[in-house]
Coordinates of C-alpha atoms in Angstrom, one line a residue:
Chain A
X1 CA -20.6 20.5 -30.3
X2 CA -17.5 18.9 -31.6
X3 CA -15.9 19.7 -28.3
X4 CA -18.8 18.0 -26.6
X5 CA -18.2 14.8 -28.5
X6 CA -14.5 14.9 -28.2
X7 CA -14.6 15.0 -24.4
X8 CA -16.9 12.1 -24.3
X9 CA -14.8 10.2 -26.7
X10 CA -11.7 10.6 -24.6
X11 CA -13.4 9.8 -21.4
X12 CA -15.2 6.8 -22.7
X13 CA -12.5 4.1 -22.4
X14 CA -11.9 4.8 -18.7
X15 CA -15.6 5.1 -17.9
X16 CA -16.7 2.0 -19.8
X17 CA -13.8 -0.1 -18.6
X18 CA -14.6 0.9 -15.0
X19 CA -18.2 0.1 -15.6
X20 CA -17.3 -3.3 -16.8
X21 CA -14.7 -4.4 -14.2
X22 CA -15.8 -2.4 -11.3
X23 CA -19.4 -1.2 -11.3
X24 CA -20.9 -4.5 -12.7
X25 CA -19.0 -6.7 -10.2
X26 CA -20.1 -4.4 -7.3
X27 CA -23.7 -4.7 -8.4
X28 CA -23.4 -8.4 -8.8
X29 CA -22.0 -8.6 -5.3
X30 CA -24.8 -6.6 -3.9
X31 CA -27.3 -9.0 -5.6
X32 CA -25.5 -12.0 -4.3
X33 CA -25.5 -10.6 -0.8
X34 CA -29.3 -10.6 -0.8
X35 CA -29.6 -14.2 -1.7
X36 CA -30.4 -16.4 1.3
X37 CA -31.3 -20.0 1.9
X38 CA -35.0 -18.9 2.0
X39 CA -35.1 -16.7 -1.1
X40 CA -34.3 -13.0 -1.4
X41 CA -33.8 -11.0 1.8
X42 CA -31.5 -9.6 4.4
X43 CA -30.6 -13.0 5.8
X44 CA -26.9 -12.7 5.1
X45 CA -26.7 -9.3 6.8
X46 CA -28.6 -10.7 9.7
X47 CA -26.1 -13.5 9.9
X48 CA -23.4 -10.9 9.8
X49 CA -24.8 -9.1 12.7
X50 CA -25.5 -12.2 14.8
X51 CA -22.4 -14.2 14.0
X52 CA -19.9 -13.9 16.8
X53 CA -17.0 -14.4 14.5
X54 CA -18.2 -11.7 12.2
X55 CA -18.6 -9.2 15.1
X56 CA -15.1 -10.2 16.4
X57 CA -13.7 -9.6 12.9
X58 CA -15.1 -6.1 12.7
X59 CA -14.0 -5.4 16.2
X60 CA -10.4 -6.6 15.6
X61 CA -10.3 -4.6 12.3
X62 CA -11.3 -1.4 14.1
X63 CA -8.7 -2.0 16.9
X64 CA -6.0 -2.8 14.4
X65 CA -6.9 0.2 12.2
X66 CA -7.0 2.6 15.1
X67 CA -3.6 1.6 16.5
X68 CA -2.0 1.3 13.0
X69 CA -3.1 4.7 11.9
X70 CA -1.9 6.2 15.3
X71 CA 1.4 4.5 14.8
X72 CA 1.7 5.6 11.2
X73 CA 0.9 9.2 12.1
X74 CA 3.4 9.3 14.9
X75 CA 6.1 7.6 13.0
X76 CA 5.3 9.5 9.9
X77 CA 5.5 12.8 11.8
X78 CA 8.8 12.0 13.3
X79 CA 10.4 10.8 10.1
X80 CA 9.2 13.6 7.9
X81 CA 10.4 16.2 10.4
X82 CA 13.7 14.5 10.5
X83 CA 13.9 14.3 6.7
X84 CA 13.0 17.9 6.4
X85 CA 15.7 19.2 8.6
X86 CA 18.5 17.0 7.3
X87 CA 18.1 17.7 3.7
X88 CA 21.5 16.9 2.5
X89 CA 21.1 13.2 3.2
X90 CA 17.4 13.1 2.6
X91 CA 17.4 11.7 -0.9
X92 CA 19.1 8.4 0.2
X93 CA 17.2 8.2 3.4
X94 CA 13.9 8.9 1.7
X95 CA 14.4 5.9 -0.5
X96 CA 15.5 3.7 2.4
X97 CA 12.6 4.8 4.6
X98 CA 10.2 4.1 1.8
X99 CA 11.3 0.5 1.2
X100 CA 8.8 -1.1 3.5
X101 CA 6.0 0.5 1.4
X102 CA 7.7 -0.2 -2.0
X103 CA 8.0 -4.0 -1.4
X104 CA 5.1 -6.2 -1.3
X105 CA 3.4 -6.5 2.1
X106 CA 3.8 -10.2 1.6
X107 CA 7.6 -9.7 1.9
X108 CA 7.1 -7.6 5.0
X109 CA 4.9 -10.3 6.5
X110 CA 7.4 -12.9 5.8
X111 CA 10.3 -10.9 7.3
X112 CA 8.3 -10.2 10.5
X113 CA 7.2 -13.7 10.8
X114 CA 10.8 -14.9 10.6
X115 CA 11.9 -12.2 13.1
X116 CA 9.2 -13.3 15.5
X117 CA 9.9 -17.0 15.3
X118 CA 9.9 -18.3 18.9
X119 CA 13.1 -20.3 18.6
X120 CA 15.1 -19.1 15.7
X121 CA 13.8 -15.5 15.3
X122 CA 15.9 -12.5 15.9
X123 CA 13.6 -10.8 18.3
X124 CA 13.6 -13.5 20.9
X125 CA 17.3 -14.1 20.3
X126 CA 18.2 -10.6 21.3
X127 CA 15.7 -10.4 24.1
X128 CA 17.3 -13.5 25.6
X129 CA 20.8 -12.2 25.0
X130 CA 20.0 -9.0 26.8
X131 CA 18.6 -11.0 29.6
X132 CA 15.1 -9.6 29.3
X133 CA 13.4 -12.9 28.9
X134 CA 14.2 -16.4 30.0
X135 CA 11.5 -18.2 28.0
X136 CA 10.9 -17.7 24.3
X137 CA 7.9 -15.4 23.7
X138 CA 5.2 -16.8 21.4
X139 CA 4.6 -13.7 19.4
X140 CA 2.2 -15.2 16.9
X141 CA 0.7 -18.0 19.0
X142 CA -0.4 -16.0 21.9
X143 CA -3.7 -14.3 21.1
X144 CA -3.0 -10.9 22.5
X145 CA 0.6 -10.8 21.3
X146 CA -0.5 -11.9 17.9
X147 CA -2.6 -8.7 17.6
X148 CA 0.2 -6.6 18.8
X149 CA 2.6 -8.3 16.4
X150 CA 0.6 -7.9 13.3
X151 CA -0.1 -4.3 14.2
X152 CA 3.6 -3.6 14.7
X153 CA 4.4 -5.2 11.5
X154 CA 1.8 -3.2 9.7
X155 CA 3.0 0.0 11.2
X156 CA 6.4 -0.8 9.9
X157 CA 5.1 -1.6 6.5
X158 CA 2.7 1.3 6.0
X159 CA 4.2 4.4 7.7
X160 CA 6.1 5.6 4.6
X161 CA 2.8 6.3 2.9
X162 CA 1.8 8.7 5.7
X163 CA 5.3 10.1 5.9
X164 CA 5.2 11.2 2.3
X165 CA 1.9 12.9 2.7
X166 CA 3.1 14.7 5.9
X167 CA 6.4 15.6 4.2
X168 CA 4.5 17.2 1.3
X169 CA 2.4 19.1 3.7
X170 CA 5.5 20.3 5.7
X171 CA 7.1 21.5 2.5
X172 CA 4.1 23.7 1.8
X173 CA 4.4 25.7 5.0
X174 CA 5.9 29.0 4.0
X175 CA 9.4 29.5 5.4
X176 CA 8.7 33.1 6.3
X177 CA 6.3 31.9 9.0
X178 CA 9.2 30.2 10.7
X179 CA 11.4 33.3 10.1
X180 CA 8.8 35.5 11.8
X181 CA 8.6 33.2 14.7
X182 CA 12.4 33.1 15.1
X183 CA 12.5 36.9 15.0
X184 CA 9.9 36.8 17.8
X185 CA 12.2 34.7 19.8
X186 CA 10.4 31.4 19.6
X187 CA 12.3 28.2 20.5
X188 CA 12.2 25.2 18.2
X189 CA 9.5 23.6 20.3
X190 CA 7.4 26.7 20.2
X191 CA 7.9 27.0 16.5
X192 CA 6.7 23.4 16.2
X193 CA 3.7 23.9 18.3
X194 CA 2.6 27.2 17.0
X195 CA 3.7 27.2 13.3
X196 CA 4.1 23.6 12.2
X197 CA 1.2 21.9 13.9
X198 CA -1.6 24.3 13.1
X199 CA -0.6 24.5 9.5
X200 CA -0.3 20.8 9.3
X201 CA -3.7 20.0 10.7
X202 CA -5.5 19.7 7.4
X203 CA -2.8 17.5 6.1
X204 CA -2.9 15.3 9.1
X205 CA -6.6 14.9 8.7
X206 CA -6.2 13.8 5.1
X207 CA -3.3 11.5 6.0
X208 CA -5.4 9.9 8.8
X209 CA -8.4 9.4 6.5
X210 CA -6.5 7.9 3.6
X211 CA -4.5 5.7 6.0
X212 CA -7.6 4.6 7.8
X213 CA -8.9 3.4 4.4
X214 CA -5.7 1.5 3.7
X215 CA -5.5 -0.1 7.1
X216 CA -9.1 -1.1 7.1
X217 CA -8.4 -3.2 4.0
X218 CA -5.2 -4.8 5.2
X219 CA -4.9 -8.4 4.2
X220 CA -1.5 -9.6 3.0
X221 CA 0.9 -9.1 5.8
X222 CA -1.6 -10.4 8.4
X223 CA -2.5 -13.4 6.4
X224 CA 1.1 -14.3 5.9
X225 CA 1.9 -13.9 9.5
X226 CA -1.0 -15.6 11.2
X227 CA -3.6 -16.5 8.6
X228 CA -6.1 -14.8 10.9
X229 CA -5.1 -16.9 13.8
X230 CA -4.4 -18.1 16.4
X231 CA -7.9 -19.4 15.9
X232 CA -9.8 -16.3 14.9
X233 CA -7.9 -13.7 16.8
X234 CA -6.4 -11.7 14.0
X235 CA -9.2 -12.3 11.5
X236 CA -9.5 -8.8 10.1
X237 CA -12.4 -8.3 7.9
X238 CA -10.6 -8.9 4.6
X239 CA -9.3 -12.2 5.9
X240 CA -12.8 -13.1 7.2
X241 CA -14.4 -12.4 3.8
X242 CA -11.6 -14.3 2.0
X243 CA -12.0 -17.4 4.1
X244 CA -15.8 -17.5 3.7
X245 CA -15.4 -17.0 0.0
X246 CA -12.6 -19.4 -0.8
X247 CA -12.3 -21.8 2.1
X248 CA -16.0 -22.3 2.9
X249 CA -17.3 -21.3 -0.5
X250 CA -20.1 -19.3 1.1
X251 CA -20.2 -16.7 -1.6
X252 CA -23.4 -15.0 -0.5
X253 CA -22.2 -14.5 3.1
X254 CA -18.9 -13.3 1.8
X255 CA -20.6 -10.8 -0.5
X256 CA -22.6 -9.4 2.4
X257 CA -19.3 -8.9 4.2
X258 CA -17.8 -7.3 1.2
X259 CA -20.7 -4.9 0.6
X260 CA -20.6 -3.9 4.3
X261 CA -16.9 -3.3 4.0
X262 CA -17.4 -1.2 0.8
X263 CA -20.0 0.9 2.6
X264 CA -17.7 1.7 5.4
X265 CA -14.9 2.6 3.0
X266 CA -17.2 4.7 0.8
X267 CA -18.3 6.6 3.8
X268 CA -14.6 7.3 4.7
X269 CA -14.0 8.2 1.1
X270 CA -16.9 10.7 1.3
X271 CA -15.3 12.3 4.4
X272 CA -12.1 12.5 2.4
X273 CA -13.8 14.2 -0.4
X274 CA -15.4 16.7 1.9
X275 CA -12.1 17.4 3.5
X276 CA -10.7 18.4 0.1
X277 CA -13.5 20.9 -0.2
X278 CA -14.8 19.5 -3.5
X279 CA -18.5 19.5 -4.2
X280 CA -20.0 16.1 -4.0
X281 CA -22.0 15.5 -7.2
Chain B
X1 CA 17.3 28.3 41.7
X2 CA 16.8 26.6 38.4
X3 CA 19.3 25.3 35.9
X4 CA 19.3 27.5 32.9
X5 CA 20.9 26.0 29.8
X6 CA 22.5 28.3 27.3
X7 CA 20.7 28.3 23.9
X8 CA 23.7 26.9 22.2
X9 CA 23.7 23.9 24.5
X10 CA 20.0 23.3 23.9
X11 CA 20.7 23.4 20.2
X12 CA 23.5 21.0 20.5
X13 CA 21.4 18.6 22.5
X14 CA 18.6 19.0 20.0
X15 CA 20.9 18.1 17.2
X16 CA 22.2 15.0 19.0
X17 CA 18.7 13.9 19.7
X18 CA 17.9 14.3 16.0
X19 CA 20.8 12.2 14.9
X20 CA 20.0 9.5 17.4
X21 CA 16.4 9.4 16.2
X22 CA 17.5 9.2 12.6
X23 CA 19.8 6.3 13.5
X24 CA 17.1 4.5 15.4
X25 CA 14.7 5.1 12.5
X26 CA 17.0 3.9 9.8
X27 CA 18.1 1.0 11.9
X28 CA 14.6 -0.2 12.4
X29 CA 14.1 -0.2 8.7
X30 CA 17.5 -1.6 7.7
X31 CA 17.9 -4.3 10.3
X32 CA 14.9 -6.4 9.1
X33 CA 15.9 -5.8 5.5
X34 CA 19.5 -6.9 6.2
X35 CA 18.1 -9.9 8.0
X36 CA 16.2 -10.8 4.9
X37 CA 19.4 -10.6 2.8
X38 CA 21.7 -12.5 5.3
X39 CA 19.1 -15.2 5.8
X40 CA 18.9 -15.7 2.1
X41 CA 22.5 -16.5 2.0
X42 CA 22.5 -19.1 4.7
X43 CA 22.4 -22.8 4.3
X44 CA 19.4 -24.7 5.7
X45 CA 21.4 -26.1 8.6
X46 CA 22.7 -22.8 9.7
X47 CA 19.2 -21.3 9.9
X48 CA 18.3 -23.5 12.8
X49 CA 21.6 -23.8 14.5
X50 CA 21.8 -22.7 18.1
X51 CA 23.4 -20.4 19.0
X52 CA 21.9 -18.3 16.2
X53 CA 24.3 -16.5 14.0
X54 CA 23.5 -13.1 12.5
X55 CA 25.8 -13.2 9.6
X56 CA 26.1 -16.5 7.8
X57 CA 29.3 -18.2 8.7
X58 CA 29.5 -19.5 5.2
X59 CA 27.8 -17.4 2.5
X60 CA 26.0 -19.7 0.1
X61 CA 23.7 -19.0 -2.7
X62 CA 22.1 -22.4 -2.9
X63 CA 18.7 -20.8 -2.0
X64 CA 18.8 -18.7 -5.0
X65 CA 19.6 -21.7 -7.2
X66 CA 17.1 -23.9 -5.5
X67 CA 14.3 -21.4 -6.1
X68 CA 14.5 -21.9 -9.8
X69 CA 14.7 -25.6 -9.6
X70 CA 12.2 -26.7 -7.0
X71 CA 9.5 -24.1 -7.8
X72 CA 8.7 -22.5 -11.1
X73 CA 10.1 -19.2 -9.8
X74 CA 10.8 -18.0 -13.3
X75 CA 7.1 -18.4 -14.0
X76 CA 6.2 -16.5 -10.9
X77 CA 8.5 -13.7 -12.0
X78 CA 7.2 -13.7 -15.6
X79 CA 3.5 -13.7 -14.5
X80 CA 4.1 -10.8 -12.2
X81 CA 5.8 -8.9 -14.9
X82 CA 3.2 -9.6 -17.6
X83 CA 0.3 -8.7 -15.3
X84 CA 2.0 -5.5 -14.0
X85 CA 3.1 -4.3 -17.4
X86 CA -0.2 -5.0 -19.0
X87 CA -2.3 -3.4 -16.3
X88 CA 0.0 -0.4 -16.2
X89 CA -0.1 0.1 -19.9
X90 CA -3.9 -0.1 -20.1
X91 CA -4.4 2.0 -17.0
X92 CA -2.0 4.7 -18.1
X93 CA -3.3 5.0 -21.6
X94 CA -6.9 5.1 -20.5
X95 CA -6.2 7.5 -17.7
X96 CA -4.3 10.0 -19.9
X97 CA -7.1 10.0 -22.4
X98 CA -9.7 10.5 -19.7
X99 CA -7.7 13.2 -18.0
X100 CA -7.3 15.0 -21.3
X101 CA -11.0 14.7 -22.1
X102 CA -12.1 15.9 -18.7
X103 CA -9.7 18.8 -18.3
X104 CA -9.8 20.1 -21.9
X105 CA -13.3 19.5 -23.1
X106 CA -16.8 19.6 -21.9
X107 CA -18.0 16.3 -20.7
X108 CA -21.6 15.8 -19.5
X109 CA -21.8 14.7 -16.0
X110 CA -18.3 15.8 -15.3
X111 CA -18.7 16.2 -11.5
X112 CA -20.3 12.8 -11.3
X113 CA -17.5 11.2 -13.2
X114 CA -14.9 12.9 -11.0
X115 CA -16.6 11.9 -7.8
X116 CA -17.0 8.4 -9.3
X117 CA -13.3 8.1 -10.1
X118 CA -12.4 9.1 -6.5
X119 CA -15.0 6.8 -5.0
X120 CA -13.9 3.9 -7.0
X121 CA -10.6 4.0 -5.4
X122 CA -12.3 3.2 -2.1
X123 CA -13.9 0.0 -3.4
X124 CA -12.2 -2.9 -1.7
X125 CA -11.0 -6.0 -3.5
X126 CA -13.2 -8.1 -1.2
X127 CA -16.4 -6.8 -2.7
X128 CA -15.5 -7.6 -6.3
X129 CA -13.5 -10.7 -5.9
X130 CA -16.4 -13.1 -5.7
X131 CA -18.0 -11.8 -8.9
X132 CA -14.6 -11.9 -10.6
X133 CA -14.2 -15.5 -9.5
X134 CA -17.6 -16.6 -10.6
X135 CA -17.3 -14.8 -14.0
X136 CA -13.8 -16.1 -14.7
X137 CA -14.8 -19.6 -13.8
X138 CA -17.8 -19.4 -16.0
X139 CA -15.9 -18.3 -19.0
X140 CA -12.9 -20.5 -18.3
X141 CA -10.6 -17.7 -17.5
X142 CA -10.0 -18.8 -13.9
X143 CA -6.3 -19.5 -13.5
X144 CA -5.4 -17.1 -16.3
X145 CA -3.3 -14.0 -16.6
X146 CA -6.1 -12.2 -18.5
X147 CA -8.3 -12.5 -15.5
X148 CA -5.7 -11.2 -13.1
X149 CA -4.9 -8.3 -15.5
X150 CA -8.5 -7.4 -15.5
X151 CA -8.6 -7.5 -11.7
X152 CA -5.6 -5.4 -11.4
X153 CA -6.9 -2.9 -13.9
X154 CA -9.9 -2.5 -11.7
X155 CA -7.9 -0.6 -9.2
X156 CA -5.2 0.7 -11.5
X157 CA -7.5 2.7 -13.7
X158 CA -9.2 4.8 -10.9
X159 CA -5.8 5.5 -9.3
X160 CA -4.1 6.4 -12.6
X161 CA -7.0 8.5 -13.8
X162 CA -7.1 10.4 -10.6
X163 CA -3.4 11.1 -10.8
X164 CA -3.6 12.0 -14.5
X165 CA -6.4 14.5 -13.8
X166 CA -4.3 16.1 -11.1
X167 CA -1.4 16.5 -13.5
X168 CA -3.5 17.8 -16.3
X169 CA -4.7 20.5 -14.0
X170 CA -1.1 21.5 -13.6
X171 CA -0.7 22.2 -17.3
X172 CA -2.6 25.3 -18.3
X173 CA -4.8 24.6 -21.3
X174 CA -3.7 27.7 -23.0
X175 CA -0.5 25.9 -23.9
X176 CA -2.3 23.3 -26.0
X177 CA -5.2 25.5 -27.0
X178 CA -2.8 27.2 -29.3
X179 CA -2.5 23.9 -31.1
X180 CA -6.2 23.9 -32.1
X181 CA -5.6 27.3 -33.8
X182 CA -2.9 25.6 -35.8
X183 CA -5.3 23.0 -36.9
X184 CA -4.3 20.0 -34.8
X185 CA -6.8 17.2 -34.3
X186 CA -7.5 16.4 -30.7
X187 CA -5.4 13.3 -30.9
X188 CA -2.4 15.3 -32.2
X189 CA -3.0 17.8 -29.5
X190 CA -2.9 15.1 -26.9
X191 CA -0.1 13.0 -28.0
X192 CA 2.2 15.5 -29.7
X193 CA 1.8 18.5 -27.5
X194 CA 0.5 17.5 -24.1
X195 CA 2.1 14.2 -23.5
X196 CA 5.7 15.4 -23.7
X197 CA 4.7 18.1 -21.2
X198 CA 3.2 15.4 -19.0
X199 CA 6.2 13.2 -19.1
X200 CA 7.3 13.3 -15.5
X201 CA 3.7 12.8 -14.5
X202 CA 3.4 9.9 -16.9
X203 CA 6.4 8.2 -15.4
X204 CA 5.0 8.7 -11.9
X205 CA 1.7 7.2 -12.9
X206 CA 3.3 4.3 -14.7
X207 CA 5.6 3.4 -11.9
X208 CA 3.1 3.8 -9.2
X209 CA 0.6 1.6 -11.0
X210 CA 3.4 -0.9 -11.7
X211 CA 4.3 -1.1 -8.0
X212 CA 0.7 -1.5 -7.0
X213 CA 0.3 -4.5 -9.3
X214 CA 3.7 -6.0 -8.5
X215 CA 3.0 -6.2 -4.8
X216 CA -0.7 -7.2 -5.0
X217 CA -1.6 -10.4 -3.2
X218 CA -5.4 -10.7 -2.6
X219 CA -6.5 -11.0 -6.2
X220 CA -3.5 -13.0 -7.2
X221 CA -4.2 -15.5 -4.5
X222 CA -7.9 -15.7 -5.1
X223 CA -7.9 -16.1 -8.9
X224 CA -5.2 -18.7 -9.3
X225 CA -5.0 -22.2 -7.9
X226 CA -2.6 -23.5 -10.4
X227 CA 1.0 -23.0 -9.4
X228 CA 1.9 -22.0 -12.9
X229 CA -0.3 -19.0 -12.6
X230 CA 1.1 -17.7 -9.3
X231 CA 2.6 -14.2 -9.2
X232 CA 5.6 -13.5 -7.0
X233 CA 3.7 -12.6 -3.8
X234 CA 1.7 -15.7 -4.1
X235 CA 4.8 -17.8 -4.8
X236 CA 6.5 -16.4 -1.8
X237 CA 3.4 -17.0 0.3
X238 CA 3.2 -20.6 -0.9
X239 CA 6.7 -21.2 0.4
X240 CA 5.6 -20.3 3.9
X241 CA 2.5 -21.7 5.6
X242 CA 3.6 -25.3 5.7
X243 CA 5.5 -26.7 8.6
X244 CA 9.3 -26.6 8.4
X245 CA 9.6 -23.4 6.4
X246 CA 12.8 -23.1 4.4
X247 CA 13.4 -19.5 5.4
X248 CA 16.5 -19.1 3.3
X249 CA 14.5 -20.0 0.2
X250 CA 11.7 -17.6 1.3
X251 CA 14.1 -14.8 1.9
X252 CA 15.9 -15.4 -1.4
X253 CA 12.6 -15.2 -3.2
X254 CA 11.8 -12.1 -1.3
X255 CA 15.0 -10.4 -2.3
X256 CA 14.5 -11.3 -5.9
X257 CA 11.0 -9.9 -5.7
X258 CA 12.0 -6.8 -3.9
X259 CA 14.8 -5.7 -6.2
X260 CA 12.7 -4.8 -9.3
X261 CA 10.3 -2.8 -7.1
X262 CA 13.1 -0.8 -5.5
X263 CA 14.8 -0.2 -8.8
X264 CA 11.5 1.0 -10.3
X265 CA 11.0 3.4 -7.5
X266 CA 14.5 4.8 -7.7
X267 CA 13.8 5.5 -11.4
X268 CA 10.6 7.2 -10.3
X269 CA 12.4 9.4 -7.8
X270 CA 14.4 11.0 -10.5
X271 CA 11.3 12.0 -12.3
X272 CA 9.4 12.9 -9.3
X273 CA 7.4 16.0 -9.7
X274 CA 7.4 18.1 -6.5
X275 CA 3.7 18.2 -6.1
X276 CA 3.1 14.5 -6.6
X277 CA 1.2 14.3 -3.4
X278 CA -0.2 17.8 -3.4
X279 CA -3.0 16.4 -5.4
X280 CA -3.9 14.2 -2.5
X281 CA -4.1 17.1 -0.2
X282 CA -5.4 19.9 -2.3
X283 CA -7.4 17.8 -4.7

């Protein structure tokens, strides 16, 4: 009985704080999202479905997330494989390769925005010097290129997170599996395809899920680079909600967006939990 | 007749390819970072001079000086520090206690709490920012560090608790069970026996939470309109966004904001427990 109370006592601060600063605001947000001009109802959610800008926002978020996660996984795989084999330098390199994730995405956005500056940015400078372009490319002003640019910048910013997860997974693959394969005469490529990849699959699933959750919420670097523009082109869902809340002060509509976003993320989180094999309470 | 390469040649080519890839990878990280540093040391005129220079022809630190004079950069730094340290302390303490309670004692609704902790990490800032804004405005805590600390704690606690539970699972309870036999109170058991065992994990939790708060932008931007309440990311963001951006100032601010984060991480690296991320994969 004492044990019973002790457990509760120690868990209480966390649970009650979370209740106050997380659960209550979420409930409040849900309530707000049901307030419409004509009383209580699904009006805001209807607006969300019918609003072209909202649909575009969800679409662009999905596209951005898909390509970002793909880029992260590929880059993460390559870098973790490289880190694993060249262990004697890996400590220094591991820190270097992590820097884009350590520093604020605001800084990453700022660096990329400067690099992509049409007239004074490094990218156009080198492209011109190499003779590849004659006119400056408007990376952030052209709608299509803007999407490409923010995605590239985010791939740069976020891949270390995935790299770490994959690296941890790689280090768990028993060495004797590789030894056995070598004894059987497998080449490096064959070892990769038949030992590394199959054993890495669950880790890749976890990494992809966690990263999808992160990319879906992306805000800072995109907001710094384009503010959601040009126009509405790069208005990912976080930026969309932010603007409706704090530029247009349409709190109810913003809340409906936020709740929708939370539902998507909770669903992804549920998938993550299942992939861990834990029982869902 | 095909060309058959000797195994040794293949290995050599493979090694060379690996080195090239490493160089490309590191270059793609280092070049933008170096650009940040070199830009911060340029004068305003040189930023926009054509032909563009990579390295500053004259290294100047005026940006670094101007930062403190034209904007309350010191305030940005202090705000970031206060919010990060406060949210880290609260989250770490609360998380360690909760991890201890859940892993060592019977807690009713344990599975629900665990699932809840995990799920609360999925809740985006966008869904709680409006209630935070409304509440803080109503009680006059908008444009306050307390409000921002509360906001940061809202994601710090779930994350820290989840990590703490993972670490506690790595310490067999037999070790501290012995303490009960000796007549320790739970508090003593936690703080005198377990915490020292948990130290690398504690450092990891603290530094991770610190980093998360240090680089946070969304809440910091939403809950402060007064420049004196800006954190570093918001301060840096405020330097951009207008026309005629003073990129050297922006980069100087970025360098100054990045250094503490990198230093904090390097400290973490020393204390890194091997299975830090195993928790994410194995639960």
